[in-house]
Amino acid sequence: ETGVTQSPTHLIKTRGQQVTLRCSSQSGHNTVSWYQQALGQGPQFIFQYYREEENGRGNFPPRFSGLQFPNYSSELNVNALELDDSALYLCASSQGETQYFGPGTRLLVL
Amino acid sequence: GENVEQHPSTLSVQEGDSAVIKCTYSDSASNYFPWYKQELGKRPQLIIDIRSNVGEKKDQRIAVTLNKTAKHFSLHITETQPEDSAVYFCAASEGNKLTFGGGTRVLVKP
């Protein structure tokens, strides 16, 4: 198992609400990436943070935002939740190319 | 942007047989190609990766080959075992993000 942790493990929200997901990186890793994995699909890149700065973004609207803290932990915030936001949200930490995934947060939007 | 196609979507093999999964990518700038195994309800786990300056890499029963000219790479699992049953994802990296294929569900029948 990797040293990447995420919280919470599961979350249920209603449309229009806001959610914050958290990720703790593996020790020594300064980069964190966030992915959305819909049921039966591969993970889709949301964005990446390197040393507290956004370092690339996928095709997701601005209501998906993030933060990285000095200890390299990270948050993913999603505003104005939509039904299609229901998915497994994965963070991955890295030092270099290789990315190690956390267990994910399963979000259900009703 | 990068586009990764993965085939087949499902693969059923008899225990002890080999399994082969193929991926193609579109961006010639991609230079890092990891493979992840994801069991039901668990995180994607890195099983092997290859960089564009290498044509083949092997780790016990798992091997990956890369053809940069044709922009395709493959995962080979020999002597399959029931515990190899999972969903396998290929990915290609352009800079800071991973683009994943759609996944292959592998079932190893005892």
Short mmCIF file of C-alpha atoms in Angstrom, two decimals:
data_model
loop_
_atom_site.label_atom_id
_atom_site.label_comp_id
_atom_site.label_asym_id
_atom_site.label_seq_id
_atom_site.Cartn_x
_atom_site.Cartn_y
_atom_site.Cartn_z
CA GLU A 1 0.00 0.00 0.00
CA THR A 2 1.11 3.58 -0.69
CA GLY A 3 1.39 6.24 2.01
CA VAL A 4 -1.29 8.35 0.32
CA THR A 5 -4.45 8.82 2.36
CA GLN A 6 -7.75 10.49 1.56
CA SER A 7 -10.74 11.61 3.58
CA PRO A 8 -13.59 11.08 3.81
CA THR A 9 -14.01 7.64 2.26
CA HIS A 10 -17.64 8.22 1.29
CA LEU A 11 -19.81 11.31 1.03
CA ILE A 12 -23.41 12.03 0.06
CA LYS A 13 -24.40 15.52 -1.02
CA THR A 14 -27.34 17.13 -2.80
CA ARG A 15 -27.30 19.17 -5.97
CA GLY A 16 -26.04 22.72 -5.51
CA GLN A 17 -24.04 21.97 -2.39
CA GLN A 18 -20.30 22.36 -2.01
CA VAL A 19 -17.80 19.67 -1.01
CA THR A 20 -14.18 19.56 0.15
CA LEU A 21 -12.08 16.42 -0.24
CA ARG A 22 -8.70 15.96 1.39
CA CYS A 23 -5.49 14.16 0.50
CA SER A 24 -2.27 13.54 2.39
CA SER A 25 0.73 12.89 0.18
CA GLN A 26 3.30 10.17 0.59
CA SER A 27 6.28 11.35 2.60
CA GLY A 28 8.82 13.17 0.42
CA HIS A 29 6.40 13.81 -2.45
CA ASN A 30 5.92 17.46 -3.47
CA THR A 31 3.36 16.99 -6.23
CA VAL A 32 -0.28 15.99 -5.98
CA SER A 33 -2.71 15.30 -8.81
CA TRP A 34 -6.47 14.88 -8.64
CA TYR A 35 -8.53 12.60 -10.84
CA GLN A 36 -12.23 11.88 -11.27
CA GLN A 37 -13.18 8.28 -12.00
CA ALA A 38 -16.74 7.68 -13.12
CA LEU A 39 -18.12 4.16 -12.76
CA GLY A 40 -16.65 1.82 -15.36
CA GLN A 41 -14.22 4.39 -16.76
CA GLY A 42 -10.59 5.35 -16.44
CA PRO A 43 -9.54 8.24 -14.20
CA GLN A 44 -9.80 11.72 -15.75
CA PHE A 45 -7.21 14.35 -14.85
CA ILE A 46 -8.63 17.34 -12.97
CA PHE A 47 -5.50 19.29 -12.00
CA GLN A 48 -2.07 19.04 -10.43
CA TYR A 49 -0.31 21.03 -7.74
CA TYR A 50 3.44 21.36 -7.38
CA ARG A 51 4.87 23.18 -4.39
CA GLU A 52 1.54 24.89 -3.67
CA GLU A 53 1.00 26.16 -7.24
CA GLU A 54 -1.38 24.77 -9.85
CA ASN A 55 0.72 22.99 -12.45
CA GLY A 56 -1.73 21.95 -15.12
CA ARG A 57 -5.45 21.51 -15.43
CA GLY A 58 -7.70 19.12 -17.31
CA ASN A 59 -11.02 19.81 -18.96
CA PHE A 60 -13.00 20.61 -15.81
CA PRO A 61 -14.97 23.80 -15.10
CA PRO A 62 -13.77 26.46 -12.62
CA ARG A 63 -16.16 25.19 -9.95
CA PHE A 64 -13.51 22.50 -9.42
CA SER A 65 -10.71 24.15 -7.47
CA GLY A 66 -7.86 23.05 -5.29
CA LEU A 67 -5.20 23.92 -2.79
CA GLN A 68 -1.89 22.48 -1.74
CA PHE A 69 -0.46 23.26 1.68
CA PRO A 70 3.17 23.68 2.80
CA ASN A 71 3.21 20.07 4.05
CA TYR A 72 2.11 19.05 0.52
CA SER A 73 -1.31 17.83 1.61
CA SER A 74 -4.09 18.97 -0.68
CA GLU A 75 -7.78 19.77 -0.98
CA LEU A 76 -10.20 19.46 -3.86
CA ASN A 77 -13.22 21.75 -3.67
CA VAL A 78 -16.28 21.40 -5.86
CA ASN A 79 -18.96 24.08 -5.83
CA ALA A 80 -22.54 23.92 -7.13
CA LEU A 81 -22.55 20.13 -7.24
CA GLU A 82 -24.27 18.44 -10.17
CA LEU A 83 -25.57 14.88 -10.45
CA ASP A 84 -22.77 14.06 -12.92
CA ASP A 85 -20.20 14.89 -10.26
CA SER A 86 -21.00 11.53 -8.65
CA ALA A 87 -17.75 9.58 -8.97
CA LEU A 88 -14.68 8.27 -7.20
CA TYR A 89 -12.20 11.10 -6.62
CA LEU A 90 -8.60 9.99 -6.50
CA CYS A 91 -5.53 11.90 -5.53
CA ALA A 92 -2.05 10.78 -6.49
CA SER A 93 1.22 11.98 -5.05
CA SER A 94 4.52 11.93 -6.89
CA GLN A 95 8.12 13.02 -6.83
CA GLY A 96 8.94 12.79 -10.53
CA GLU A 97 6.85 10.88 -13.03
CA THR A 98 5.55 7.98 -11.00
CA GLN A 99 2.18 8.67 -9.39
CA TYR A 100 0.88 6.73 -6.39
CA PHE A 101 -2.83 6.79 -5.75
CA GLY A 102 -4.78 7.16 -2.56
CA PRO A 103 -7.85 5.00 -1.85
CA GLY A 104 -10.25 7.64 -3.14
CA THR A 105 -13.37 9.39 -1.91
CA ARG A 106 -16.64 8.13 -3.33
CA LEU A 107 -19.02 11.06 -3.81
CA LEU A 108 -22.70 10.59 -4.47
CA VAL A 109 -24.74 13.62 -5.49
CA LEU A 110 -28.49 13.27 -5.12
CA GLY B 1 -4.50 16.79 -26.11
CA GLU B 2 -3.50 13.18 -25.59
CA ASN B 3 -5.94 10.38 -26.37
CA VAL B 4 -5.37 6.79 -25.21
CA GLU B 5 -7.32 3.87 -26.64
CA GLN B 6 -7.25 0.49 -24.85
CA HIS B 7 -8.31 -2.95 -26.11
CA PRO B 8 -9.94 -5.26 -25.36
CA SER B 9 -12.45 -3.92 -22.85
CA THR B 10 -12.90 -7.39 -21.36
CA LEU B 11 -10.61 -10.40 -21.43
CA SER B 12 -11.32 -13.87 -20.10
CA VAL B 13 -8.45 -16.35 -19.88
CA GLN B 14 -7.90 -19.75 -18.39
CA GLU B 15 -5.57 -19.94 -15.42
CA GLY B 16 -2.01 -20.47 -16.64
CA ASP B 17 -2.62 -18.86 -20.03
CA SER B 18 -1.23 -15.48 -21.10
CA ALA B 19 -3.12 -12.20 -21.28
CA VAL B 20 -2.28 -9.31 -23.59
CA ILE B 21 -3.72 -5.79 -23.41
CA LYS B 22 -2.95 -3.21 -26.07
CA CYS B 23 -3.01 0.59 -25.96
CA THR B 24 -2.44 3.29 -28.53
CA TYR B 25 -1.71 6.95 -27.87
CA SER B 26 -1.93 10.04 -30.03
CA ASP B 27 0.64 12.53 -28.73
CA SER B 28 4.19 11.80 -29.85
CA ALA B 29 5.42 14.01 -26.98
CA SER B 30 4.25 11.44 -24.40
CA ASN B 31 7.29 9.78 -22.87
CA TYR B 32 6.12 7.80 -19.84
CA PHE B 33 3.69 4.88 -19.90
CA PRO B 34 2.52 3.30 -16.63
CA TRP B 35 0.11 0.43 -16.12
CA TYR B 36 -2.22 0.26 -13.15
CA LYS B 37 -4.23 -2.60 -11.70
CA GLN B 38 -7.46 -1.76 -9.91
CA GLU B 39 -9.34 -4.34 -7.89
CA LEU B 40 -12.98 -3.77 -7.04
CA GLY B 41 -13.35 -0.93 -4.56
CA LYS B 42 -9.62 -0.33 -4.30
CA ARG B 43 -7.10 2.25 -5.47
CA PRO B 44 -5.26 1.94 -8.80
CA GLN B 45 -1.98 0.21 -8.07
CA LEU B 46 1.09 0.74 -10.26
CA ILE B 47 2.29 -2.61 -11.57
CA ILE B 48 4.87 -1.63 -14.18
CA ASP B 49 5.93 1.39 -16.20
CA ILE B 50 8.13 2.13 -19.19
CA ARG B 51 9.82 5.22 -20.49
CA SER B 52 10.13 6.19 -24.12
CA ASN B 53 13.85 5.46 -24.28
CA VAL B 54 13.20 1.77 -23.56
CA GLY B 55 11.47 -0.75 -25.83
CA GLU B 56 10.68 -3.48 -23.35
CA LYS B 57 10.62 -4.03 -19.60
CA LYS B 58 9.92 -7.16 -17.60
CA ASP B 59 9.09 -7.83 -13.96
CA GLN B 60 8.50 -11.49 -13.14
CA ARG B 61 5.27 -12.50 -14.93
CA ILE B 62 4.57 -9.02 -16.26
CA ALA B 63 6.15 -7.36 -19.29
CA VAL B 64 5.47 -4.18 -21.21
CA THR B 65 6.54 -3.35 -24.74
CA LEU B 66 6.58 0.06 -26.40
CA ASN B 67 6.64 0.94 -30.09
CA LYS B 68 7.19 4.70 -30.32
CA THR B 69 6.96 4.79 -34.09
CA ALA B 70 3.54 3.17 -34.12
CA LYS B 71 2.54 4.88 -30.85
CA HIS B 72 1.39 1.74 -29.15
CA PHE B 73 2.33 -0.19 -26.05
CA SER B 74 1.21 -3.50 -24.62
CA LEU B 75 0.99 -5.33 -21.32
CA HIS B 76 1.74 -9.04 -21.24
CA ILE B 77 0.87 -11.23 -18.25
CA THR B 78 2.16 -14.80 -18.40
CA GLU B 79 1.05 -17.79 -16.33
CA THR B 80 -2.07 -15.98 -15.19
CA GLN B 81 -3.43 -16.69 -11.72
CA PRO B 82 -6.89 -16.02 -10.22
CA GLU B 83 -5.46 -13.08 -8.26
CA ASP B 84 -4.64 -11.38 -11.58
CA SER B 85 -8.39 -10.82 -12.03
CA ALA B 86 -8.94 -7.05 -11.94
CA VAL B 87 -9.34 -4.01 -14.18
CA TYR B 88 -6.12 -2.89 -15.83
CA PHE B 89 -5.52 0.66 -17.05
CA CYS B 90 -2.82 1.90 -19.35
CA ALA B 91 -1.83 5.56 -19.29
CA ALA B 92 0.38 7.99 -21.17
CA SER B 93 2.05 10.99 -19.66
CA GLU B 94 2.61 14.29 -21.41
CA GLY B 95 4.37 16.52 -18.94
CA ASN B 96 2.46 16.61 -15.72
CA LYS B 97 -0.70 14.65 -16.31
CA LEU B 98 -1.65 11.05 -16.95
CA THR B 99 -4.20 10.27 -19.65
CA PHE B 100 -5.80 6.88 -19.06
CA GLY B 101 -7.28 4.32 -21.36
CA GLY B 102 -10.78 3.04 -20.74
CA GLY B 103 -9.62 -0.08 -18.91
CA THR B 104 -9.62 -3.83 -19.50
CA ARG B 105 -11.53 -6.12 -17.19
CA VAL B 106 -9.50 -9.33 -16.90
CA LEU B 107 -11.10 -12.49 -15.58
CA VAL B 108 -8.86 -15.48 -14.89
CA LYS B 109 -10.91 -18.67 -14.72
CA PRO B 110 -9.52 -21.43 -12.48
#
